[in-house]
Short mmCIF file of C-alpha atoms in Angstrom, two decimals:
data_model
loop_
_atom_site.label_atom_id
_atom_site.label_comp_id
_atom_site.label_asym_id
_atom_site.label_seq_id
_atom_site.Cartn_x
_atom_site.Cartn_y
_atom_site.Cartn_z
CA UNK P 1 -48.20 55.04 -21.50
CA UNK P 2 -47.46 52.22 -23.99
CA UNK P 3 -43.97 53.24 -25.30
CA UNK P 4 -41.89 50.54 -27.06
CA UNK P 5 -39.77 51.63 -23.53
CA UNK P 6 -42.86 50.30 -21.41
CA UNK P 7 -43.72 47.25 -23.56
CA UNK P 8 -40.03 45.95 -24.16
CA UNK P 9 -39.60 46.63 -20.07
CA UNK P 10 -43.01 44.34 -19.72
CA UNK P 11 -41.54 41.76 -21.97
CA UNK P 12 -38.14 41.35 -20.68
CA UNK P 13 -39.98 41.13 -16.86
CA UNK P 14 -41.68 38.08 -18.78
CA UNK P 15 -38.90 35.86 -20.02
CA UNK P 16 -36.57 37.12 -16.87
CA UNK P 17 -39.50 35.60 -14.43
CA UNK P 18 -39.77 32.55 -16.59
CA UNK P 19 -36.41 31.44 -16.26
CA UNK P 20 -35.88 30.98 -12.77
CA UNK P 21 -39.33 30.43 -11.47
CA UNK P 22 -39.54 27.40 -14.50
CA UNK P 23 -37.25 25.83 -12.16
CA UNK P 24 -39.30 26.22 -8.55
CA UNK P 25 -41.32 23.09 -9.11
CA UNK P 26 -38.71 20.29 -9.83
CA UNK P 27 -36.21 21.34 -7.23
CA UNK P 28 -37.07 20.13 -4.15
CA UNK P 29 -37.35 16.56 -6.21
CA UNK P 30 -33.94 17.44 -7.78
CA UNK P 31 -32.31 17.97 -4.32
CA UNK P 32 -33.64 15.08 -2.82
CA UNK P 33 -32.46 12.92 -5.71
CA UNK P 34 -28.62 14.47 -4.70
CA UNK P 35 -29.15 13.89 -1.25
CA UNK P 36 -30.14 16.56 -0.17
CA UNK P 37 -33.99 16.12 0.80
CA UNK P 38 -33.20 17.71 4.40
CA UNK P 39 -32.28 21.18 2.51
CA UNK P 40 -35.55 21.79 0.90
CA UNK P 41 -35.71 24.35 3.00
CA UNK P 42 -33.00 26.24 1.80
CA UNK P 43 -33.81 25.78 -1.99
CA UNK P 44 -36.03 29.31 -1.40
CA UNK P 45 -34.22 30.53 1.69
CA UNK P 46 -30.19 30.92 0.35
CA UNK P 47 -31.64 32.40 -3.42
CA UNK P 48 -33.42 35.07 -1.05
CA UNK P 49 -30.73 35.29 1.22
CA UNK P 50 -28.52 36.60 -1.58
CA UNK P 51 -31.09 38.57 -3.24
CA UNK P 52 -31.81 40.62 -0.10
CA UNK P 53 -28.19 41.19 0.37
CA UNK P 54 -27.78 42.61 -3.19
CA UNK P 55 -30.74 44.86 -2.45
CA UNK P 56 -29.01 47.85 -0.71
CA UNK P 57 -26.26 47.41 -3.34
CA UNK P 58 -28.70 47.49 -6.83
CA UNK P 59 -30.78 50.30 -5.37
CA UNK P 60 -27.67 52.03 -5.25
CA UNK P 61 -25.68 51.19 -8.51
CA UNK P 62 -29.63 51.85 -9.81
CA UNK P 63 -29.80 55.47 -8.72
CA UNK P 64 -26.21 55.78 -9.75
CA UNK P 65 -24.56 54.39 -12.85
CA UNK P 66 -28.07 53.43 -14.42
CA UNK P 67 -30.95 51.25 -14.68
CA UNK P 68 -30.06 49.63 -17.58
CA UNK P 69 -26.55 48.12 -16.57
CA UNK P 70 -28.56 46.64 -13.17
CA UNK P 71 -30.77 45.11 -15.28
CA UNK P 72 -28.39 43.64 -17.86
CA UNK P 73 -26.30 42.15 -14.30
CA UNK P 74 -29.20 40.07 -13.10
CA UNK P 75 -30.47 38.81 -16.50
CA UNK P 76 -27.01 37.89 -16.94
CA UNK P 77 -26.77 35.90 -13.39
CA UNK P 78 -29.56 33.93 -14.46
CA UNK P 79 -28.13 33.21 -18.00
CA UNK P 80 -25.10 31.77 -16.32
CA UNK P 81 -26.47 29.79 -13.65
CA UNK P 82 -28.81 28.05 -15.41
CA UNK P 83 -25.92 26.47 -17.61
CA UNK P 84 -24.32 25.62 -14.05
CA UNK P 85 -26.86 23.23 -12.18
CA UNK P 86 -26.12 20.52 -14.52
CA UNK P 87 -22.06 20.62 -13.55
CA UNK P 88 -22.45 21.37 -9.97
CA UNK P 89 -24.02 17.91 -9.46
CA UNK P 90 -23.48 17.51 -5.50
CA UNK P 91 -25.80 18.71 -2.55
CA UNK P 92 -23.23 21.69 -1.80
CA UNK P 93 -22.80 22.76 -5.32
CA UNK P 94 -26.37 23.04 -5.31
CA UNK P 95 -26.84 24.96 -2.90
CA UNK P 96 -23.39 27.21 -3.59
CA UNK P 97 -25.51 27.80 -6.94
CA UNK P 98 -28.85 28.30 -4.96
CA UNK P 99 -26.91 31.43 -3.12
CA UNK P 100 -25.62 32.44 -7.02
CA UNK P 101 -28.48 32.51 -8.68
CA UNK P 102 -30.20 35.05 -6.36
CA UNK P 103 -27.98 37.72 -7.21
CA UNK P 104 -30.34 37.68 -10.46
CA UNK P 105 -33.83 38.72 -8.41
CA UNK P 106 -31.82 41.55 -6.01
CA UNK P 107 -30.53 43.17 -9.15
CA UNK P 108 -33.16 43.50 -12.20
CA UNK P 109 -36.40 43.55 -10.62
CA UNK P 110 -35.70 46.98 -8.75
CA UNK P 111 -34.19 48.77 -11.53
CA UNK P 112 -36.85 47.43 -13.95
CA UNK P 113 -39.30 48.71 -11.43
CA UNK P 114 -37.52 51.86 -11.23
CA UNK P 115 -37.35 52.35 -14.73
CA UNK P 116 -41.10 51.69 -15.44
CA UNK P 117 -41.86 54.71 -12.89
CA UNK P 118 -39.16 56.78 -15.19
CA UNK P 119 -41.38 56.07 -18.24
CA UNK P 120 -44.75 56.23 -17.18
CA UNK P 121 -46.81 59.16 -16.52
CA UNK P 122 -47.49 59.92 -12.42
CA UNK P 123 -51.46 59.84 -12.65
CA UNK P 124 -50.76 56.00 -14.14
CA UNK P 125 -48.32 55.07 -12.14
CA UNK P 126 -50.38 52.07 -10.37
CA UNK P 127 -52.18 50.63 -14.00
CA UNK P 128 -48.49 50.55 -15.48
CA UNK P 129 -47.04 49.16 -12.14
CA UNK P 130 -50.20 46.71 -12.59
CA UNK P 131 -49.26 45.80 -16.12
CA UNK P 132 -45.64 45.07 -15.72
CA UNK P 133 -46.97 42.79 -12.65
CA UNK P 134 -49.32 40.86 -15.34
CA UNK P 135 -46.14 40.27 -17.29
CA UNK P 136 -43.80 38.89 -14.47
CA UNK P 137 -46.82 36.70 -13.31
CA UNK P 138 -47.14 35.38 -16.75
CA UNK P 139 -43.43 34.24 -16.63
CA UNK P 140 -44.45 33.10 -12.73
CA UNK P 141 -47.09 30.76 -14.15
CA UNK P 142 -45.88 29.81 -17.56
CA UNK P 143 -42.57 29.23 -15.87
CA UNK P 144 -43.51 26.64 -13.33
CA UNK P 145 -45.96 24.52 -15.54
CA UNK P 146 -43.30 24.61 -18.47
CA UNK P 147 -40.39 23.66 -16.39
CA UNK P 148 -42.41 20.49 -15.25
CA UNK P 149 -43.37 19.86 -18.68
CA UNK P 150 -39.71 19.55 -19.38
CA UNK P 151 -38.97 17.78 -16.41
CA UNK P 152 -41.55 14.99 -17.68
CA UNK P 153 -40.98 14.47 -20.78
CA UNK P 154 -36.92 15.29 -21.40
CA UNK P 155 -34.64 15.84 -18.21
CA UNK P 156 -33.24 17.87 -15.60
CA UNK P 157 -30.28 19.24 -17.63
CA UNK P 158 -32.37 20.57 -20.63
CA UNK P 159 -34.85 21.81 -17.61
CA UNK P 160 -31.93 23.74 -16.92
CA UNK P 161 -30.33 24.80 -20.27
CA UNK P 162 -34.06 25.93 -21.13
CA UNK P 163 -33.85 28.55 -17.89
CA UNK P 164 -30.87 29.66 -19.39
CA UNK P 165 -32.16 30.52 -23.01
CA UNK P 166 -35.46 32.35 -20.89
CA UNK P 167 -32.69 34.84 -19.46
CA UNK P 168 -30.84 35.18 -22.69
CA UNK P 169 -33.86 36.66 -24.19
CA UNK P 170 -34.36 39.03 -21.33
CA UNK P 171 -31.17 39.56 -21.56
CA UNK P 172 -31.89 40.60 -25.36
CA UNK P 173 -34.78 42.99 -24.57
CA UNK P 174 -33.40 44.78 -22.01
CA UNK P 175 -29.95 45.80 -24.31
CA UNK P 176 -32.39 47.51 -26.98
CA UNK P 177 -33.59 49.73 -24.23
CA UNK P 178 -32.73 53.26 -23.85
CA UNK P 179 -30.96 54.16 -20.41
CA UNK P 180 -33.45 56.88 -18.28
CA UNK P 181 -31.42 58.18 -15.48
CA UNK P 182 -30.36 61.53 -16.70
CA UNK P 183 -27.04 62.09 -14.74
CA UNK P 184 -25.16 59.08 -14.48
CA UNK P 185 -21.92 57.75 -13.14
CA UNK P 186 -18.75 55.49 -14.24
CA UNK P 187 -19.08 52.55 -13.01
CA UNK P 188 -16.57 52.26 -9.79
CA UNK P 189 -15.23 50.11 -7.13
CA UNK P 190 -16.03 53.07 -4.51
CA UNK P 191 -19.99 52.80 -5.66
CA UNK P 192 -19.82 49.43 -4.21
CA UNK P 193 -18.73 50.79 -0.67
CA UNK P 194 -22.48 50.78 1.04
CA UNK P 195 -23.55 52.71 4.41
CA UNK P 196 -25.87 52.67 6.53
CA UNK P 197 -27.87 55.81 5.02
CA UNK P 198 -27.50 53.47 1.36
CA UNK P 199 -29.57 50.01 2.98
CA UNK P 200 -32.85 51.69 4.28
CA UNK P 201 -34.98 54.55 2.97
CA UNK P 202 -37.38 55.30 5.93
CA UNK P 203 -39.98 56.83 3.77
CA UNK P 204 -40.04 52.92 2.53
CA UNK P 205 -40.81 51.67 5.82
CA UNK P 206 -44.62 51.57 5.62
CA UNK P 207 -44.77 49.64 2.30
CA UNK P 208 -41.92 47.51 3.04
CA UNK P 209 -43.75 46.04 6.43
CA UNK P 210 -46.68 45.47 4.87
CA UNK P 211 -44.46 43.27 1.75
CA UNK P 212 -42.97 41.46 4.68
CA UNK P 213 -46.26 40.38 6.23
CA UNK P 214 -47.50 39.39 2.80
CA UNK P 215 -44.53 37.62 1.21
CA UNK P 216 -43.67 35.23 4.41
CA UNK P 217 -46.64 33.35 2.78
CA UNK P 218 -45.05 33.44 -0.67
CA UNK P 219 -41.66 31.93 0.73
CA UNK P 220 -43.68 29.19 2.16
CA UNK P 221 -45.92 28.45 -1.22
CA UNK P 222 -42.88 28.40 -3.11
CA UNK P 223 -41.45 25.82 -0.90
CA UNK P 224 -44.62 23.58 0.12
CA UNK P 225 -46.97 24.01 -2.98
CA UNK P 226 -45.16 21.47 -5.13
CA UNK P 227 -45.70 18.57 -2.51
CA UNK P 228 -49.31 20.04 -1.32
CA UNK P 229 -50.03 19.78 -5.10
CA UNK P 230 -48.85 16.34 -5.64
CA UNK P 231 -50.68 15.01 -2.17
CA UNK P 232 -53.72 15.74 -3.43
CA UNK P 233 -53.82 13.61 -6.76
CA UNK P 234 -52.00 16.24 -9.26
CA UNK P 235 -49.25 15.33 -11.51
CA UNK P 236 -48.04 18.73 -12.73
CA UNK P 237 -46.55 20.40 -9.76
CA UNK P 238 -47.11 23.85 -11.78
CA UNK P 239 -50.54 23.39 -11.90
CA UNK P 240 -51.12 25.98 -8.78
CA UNK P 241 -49.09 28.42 -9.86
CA UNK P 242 -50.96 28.15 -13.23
CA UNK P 243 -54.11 29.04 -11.41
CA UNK P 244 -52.80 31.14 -9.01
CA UNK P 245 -51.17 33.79 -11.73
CA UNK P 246 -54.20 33.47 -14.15
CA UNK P 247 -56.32 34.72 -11.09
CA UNK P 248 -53.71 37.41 -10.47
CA UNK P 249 -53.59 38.39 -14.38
CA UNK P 250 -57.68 39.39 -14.17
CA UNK P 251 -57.08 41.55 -11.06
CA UNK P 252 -53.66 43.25 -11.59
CA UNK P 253 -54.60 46.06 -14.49
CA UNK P 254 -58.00 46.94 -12.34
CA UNK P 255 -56.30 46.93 -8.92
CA UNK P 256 -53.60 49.14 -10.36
CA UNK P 257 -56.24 51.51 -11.76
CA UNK P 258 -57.96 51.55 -8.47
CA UNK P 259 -55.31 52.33 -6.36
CA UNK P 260 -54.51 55.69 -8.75
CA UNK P 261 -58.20 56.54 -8.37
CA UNK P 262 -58.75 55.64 -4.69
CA UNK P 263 -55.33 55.33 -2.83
CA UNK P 264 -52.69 52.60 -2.45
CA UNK P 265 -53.85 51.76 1.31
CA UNK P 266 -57.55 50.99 0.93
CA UNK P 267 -56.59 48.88 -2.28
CA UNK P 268 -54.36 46.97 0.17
CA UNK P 269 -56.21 46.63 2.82
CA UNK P 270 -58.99 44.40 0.43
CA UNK P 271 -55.47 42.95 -0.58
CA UNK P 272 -54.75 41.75 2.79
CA UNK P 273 -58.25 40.58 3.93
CA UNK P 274 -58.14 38.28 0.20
CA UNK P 275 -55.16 36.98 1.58
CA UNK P 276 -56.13 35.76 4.82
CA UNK P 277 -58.76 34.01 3.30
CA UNK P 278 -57.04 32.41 0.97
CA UNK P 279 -54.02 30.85 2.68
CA UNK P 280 -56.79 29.53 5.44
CA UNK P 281 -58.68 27.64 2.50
CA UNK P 282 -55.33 26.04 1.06
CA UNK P 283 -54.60 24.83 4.39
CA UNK P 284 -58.06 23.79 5.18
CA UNK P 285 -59.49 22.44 1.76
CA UNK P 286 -56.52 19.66 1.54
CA UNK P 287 -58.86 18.37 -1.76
CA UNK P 288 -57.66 19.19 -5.24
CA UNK P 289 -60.66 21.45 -6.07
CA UNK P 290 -60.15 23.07 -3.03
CA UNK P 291 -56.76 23.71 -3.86
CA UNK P 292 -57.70 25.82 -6.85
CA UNK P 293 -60.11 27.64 -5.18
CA UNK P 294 -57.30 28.31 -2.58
CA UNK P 295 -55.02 29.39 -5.31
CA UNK P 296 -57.39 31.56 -7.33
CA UNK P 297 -57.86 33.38 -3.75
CA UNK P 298 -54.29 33.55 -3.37
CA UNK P 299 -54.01 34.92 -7.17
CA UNK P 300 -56.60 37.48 -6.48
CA UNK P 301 -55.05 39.03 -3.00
CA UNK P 302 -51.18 38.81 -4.41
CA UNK P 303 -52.81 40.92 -7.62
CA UNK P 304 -54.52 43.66 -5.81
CA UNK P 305 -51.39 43.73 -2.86
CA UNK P 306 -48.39 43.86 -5.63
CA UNK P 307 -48.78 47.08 -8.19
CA UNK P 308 -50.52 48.98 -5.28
CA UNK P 309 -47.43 48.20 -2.83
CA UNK P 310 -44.90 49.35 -6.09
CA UNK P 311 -46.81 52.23 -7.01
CA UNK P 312 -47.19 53.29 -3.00
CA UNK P 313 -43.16 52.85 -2.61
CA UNK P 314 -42.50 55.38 -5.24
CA UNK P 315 -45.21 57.44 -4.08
CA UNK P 316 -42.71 57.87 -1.07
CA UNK P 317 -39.57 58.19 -2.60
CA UNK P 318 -37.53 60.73 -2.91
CA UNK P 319 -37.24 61.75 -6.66
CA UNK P 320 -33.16 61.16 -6.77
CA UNK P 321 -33.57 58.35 -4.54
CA UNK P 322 -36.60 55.83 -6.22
CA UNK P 323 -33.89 52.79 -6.86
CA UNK P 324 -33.09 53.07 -2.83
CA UNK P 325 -36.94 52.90 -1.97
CA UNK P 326 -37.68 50.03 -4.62
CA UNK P 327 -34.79 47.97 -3.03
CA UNK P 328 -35.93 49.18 0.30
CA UNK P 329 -39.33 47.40 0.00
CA UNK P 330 -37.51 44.55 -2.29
CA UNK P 331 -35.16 43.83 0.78
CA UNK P 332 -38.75 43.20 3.06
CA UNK P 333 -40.04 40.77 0.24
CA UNK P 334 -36.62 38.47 0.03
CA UNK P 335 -36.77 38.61 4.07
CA UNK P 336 -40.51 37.64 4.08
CA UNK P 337 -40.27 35.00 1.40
CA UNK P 338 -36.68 33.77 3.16
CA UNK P 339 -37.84 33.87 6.42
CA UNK P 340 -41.28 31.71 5.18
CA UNK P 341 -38.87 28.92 3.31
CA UNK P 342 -36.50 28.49 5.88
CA UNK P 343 -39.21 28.08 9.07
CA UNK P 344 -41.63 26.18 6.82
CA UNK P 345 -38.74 23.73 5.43
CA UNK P 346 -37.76 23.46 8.61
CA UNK P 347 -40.83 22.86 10.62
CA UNK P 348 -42.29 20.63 7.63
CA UNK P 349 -39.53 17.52 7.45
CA UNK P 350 -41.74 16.22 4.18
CA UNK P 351 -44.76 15.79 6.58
CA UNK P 352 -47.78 16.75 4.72
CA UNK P 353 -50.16 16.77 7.75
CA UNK P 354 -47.89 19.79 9.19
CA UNK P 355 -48.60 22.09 5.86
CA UNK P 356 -52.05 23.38 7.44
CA UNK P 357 -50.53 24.75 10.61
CA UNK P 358 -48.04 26.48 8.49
CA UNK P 359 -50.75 28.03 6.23
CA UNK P 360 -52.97 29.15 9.68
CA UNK P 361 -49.60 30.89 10.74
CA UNK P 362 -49.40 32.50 7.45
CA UNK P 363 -52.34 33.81 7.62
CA UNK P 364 -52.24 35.04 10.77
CA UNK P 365 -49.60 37.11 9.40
CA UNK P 366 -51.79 38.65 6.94
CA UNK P 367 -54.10 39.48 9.24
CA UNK P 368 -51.38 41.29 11.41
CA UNK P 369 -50.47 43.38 8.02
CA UNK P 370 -54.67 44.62 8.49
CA UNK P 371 -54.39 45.62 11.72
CA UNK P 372 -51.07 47.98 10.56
CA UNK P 373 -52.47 49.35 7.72
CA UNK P 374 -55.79 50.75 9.27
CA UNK P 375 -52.73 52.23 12.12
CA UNK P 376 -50.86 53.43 9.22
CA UNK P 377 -53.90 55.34 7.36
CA UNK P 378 -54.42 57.38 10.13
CA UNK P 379 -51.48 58.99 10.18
CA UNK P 380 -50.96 59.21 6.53
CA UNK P 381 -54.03 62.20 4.92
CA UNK P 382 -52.64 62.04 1.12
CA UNK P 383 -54.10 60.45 -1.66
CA UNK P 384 -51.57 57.37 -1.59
#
């Protein structure tokens, strides 16, 4: 399983993760400082927006002209915007970039995901999915807790520059790989053309509800963790994601190997109940030790849930069609984290007291996402 293919894939999924979730932590701080503190909400919610929107089209182009040229696309969205955000100094240039820069997340991450599944053997399809995961959740957790290290002691434009050079060596890795689709297309304006049958694969639909219920939470972490985290007496903003993806790390490569041995659903089911405990803590434990506990919960659930939810989606697929089911269940997780930004901004108005209701909700949510997968194992008698 560990090809220079797989590890160079693993390693680009690093630096690409790094360089726009570096950034997560100083936004809403950067916005406000434009102007713009009433849009917090949309810092998440517009760079999903996009991302979902590309969905349908790099599941597409993936299955179609490659998964290498996808990849290269996104890396190279990132690379660009990143030089951007110190230009585009005004509350609507912001958030014009905001919209931009999530082109990057709809394109790479489901033809990297689609490409690990090319290079992998079946039986070991959940470890590798679980391994790739460790590496994007390193660049999820060295990513925030660098980018406020920058913030602190240089500035906002070399915050920025720094995202940049993240993607450029993502960008890097993923031109020494070796393309894996074996019939592929020109490149053409008519692949762009997208119908109905292109947005959805319905043999998705089971995975993809269950990303939905889990990643509403995510879209509302992302947006609410940085001023939870400074409430309660911490200076680095990063310092939750820190826990939460060293947590994740110690579960992902066991999870993965579970769910080969045992079957995606129970492995998400455990998933789910982790995750309804842990958003209830974070929103009840408003202490700082009780906000790592919260997060190393919330590490542990998102690490058994994430390779088991991959490896079940291509479990599903049809063989010419795995780029449409990975953007199928990739189109659920922008909507879930989008949807969890934009209420949570919305409802929050930069009053902390409101965060715990938000996290209840969340978890309510997550608890929903139980009560469909015990429905959905009933039906389903195979392995995953």
């Amino acid at each position: 399983m560990y090809t220079p293919k797989f590890v160079l894939i693993c390693l680009s999924s690093l630096f690409f993760s790094a360089s726009y979730n570096m950034l997560i932590p100083e936004l809403p701080s950067y916005l406000s400082s434009l102007g713009g503190a009433k849009y917090i909400g949309l810092i998440i919610a517009l760079f999903t927006l996009t991302a979902g929107i590309s969905r349908p089209f790099s599941g597409k182009l993936t299955d179609t002209i490659g998964r290498k040229p996808v990849m290269i696309f996104g890396a190279l969205v990132c690379l660009v915007c990143g030089g951007f955000y110190p230009i585009l100094t005004t509350v609507y240039g912001f958030l014009l970039l905001r919209l931009c820069h999530g082109f990057s997340t709809g394109f790479t991450p489901t033809a990297a995901s689609t490409f690990v599944s090319d290079v992998v053997p079946r039986e070991r399809l959940g470890e590798a999915m679980g391994i790739q995961g460790i590496a994007f959740s390193t660049g999820l957790a060295l990513g925030p807790a660098l980018g406020s290290f920058i913030k602190l002691h240089f500035s906002y434009s070399i915050l920025f520059y720094s995202s940049s050079a993240m993607a450029f060596l993502a960008l890097l890795l993923i031109v020494n790989l070796k393309e894996t689709l074996p019939a592929r297309q020109r490149f053409h304006l008519g692949l762009l053309k997208i119908s109905r049958n292109d947005i959805i694969a319905l043999e998705a639909l089971p995975p993809a509800i269950i990303t939905f219920l889990s990643y509403v939470g995510f879209g509302v972490v992302l947006t609410l963790i940085p001023d939870w985290t400074e409430s309660v007496g911490f200076v680095n903003k990063g310092v939750f994601f820190i826990v939460f993806t060293i947590s994740s790390l110690l579960v992902r490569f066991i999870a993965g190997r579970l769910s080969d041995r045992y079957g995606r659903i129970k492995v998400i089911a455990v998933g789910l109940a982790l995750l309804f405990i842990a958003l209830v803590l974070i929103g009840f434990l408003n202490t700082r030790s009780g906000l790592l506990i919260g997060a190393s919960i919330y590490g542990l659930a998102m690490g058994v849930i994430s390779p088991a939810i991959n490896a079940w989606t291509i479990d599903l697929s049809l063989p010419e069609q795995k780029g449409k089911a990975m953007a199928t269940m990739y189109i659920a997780l922008e909507a879930g984290i989008g949807f969890g930004a934009l209420c949570s901004g919305w409802y929050y108005q930069e009053t902390i007291s409101r965060i715990p209701l938000i996290m209840y909700c969340c978890a309510g949510l997550a608890f929903t996402g139980i009560g469909y997968i015990v429905m959905v194992k009933r039906n389903i008698t195979t392995k995953y």
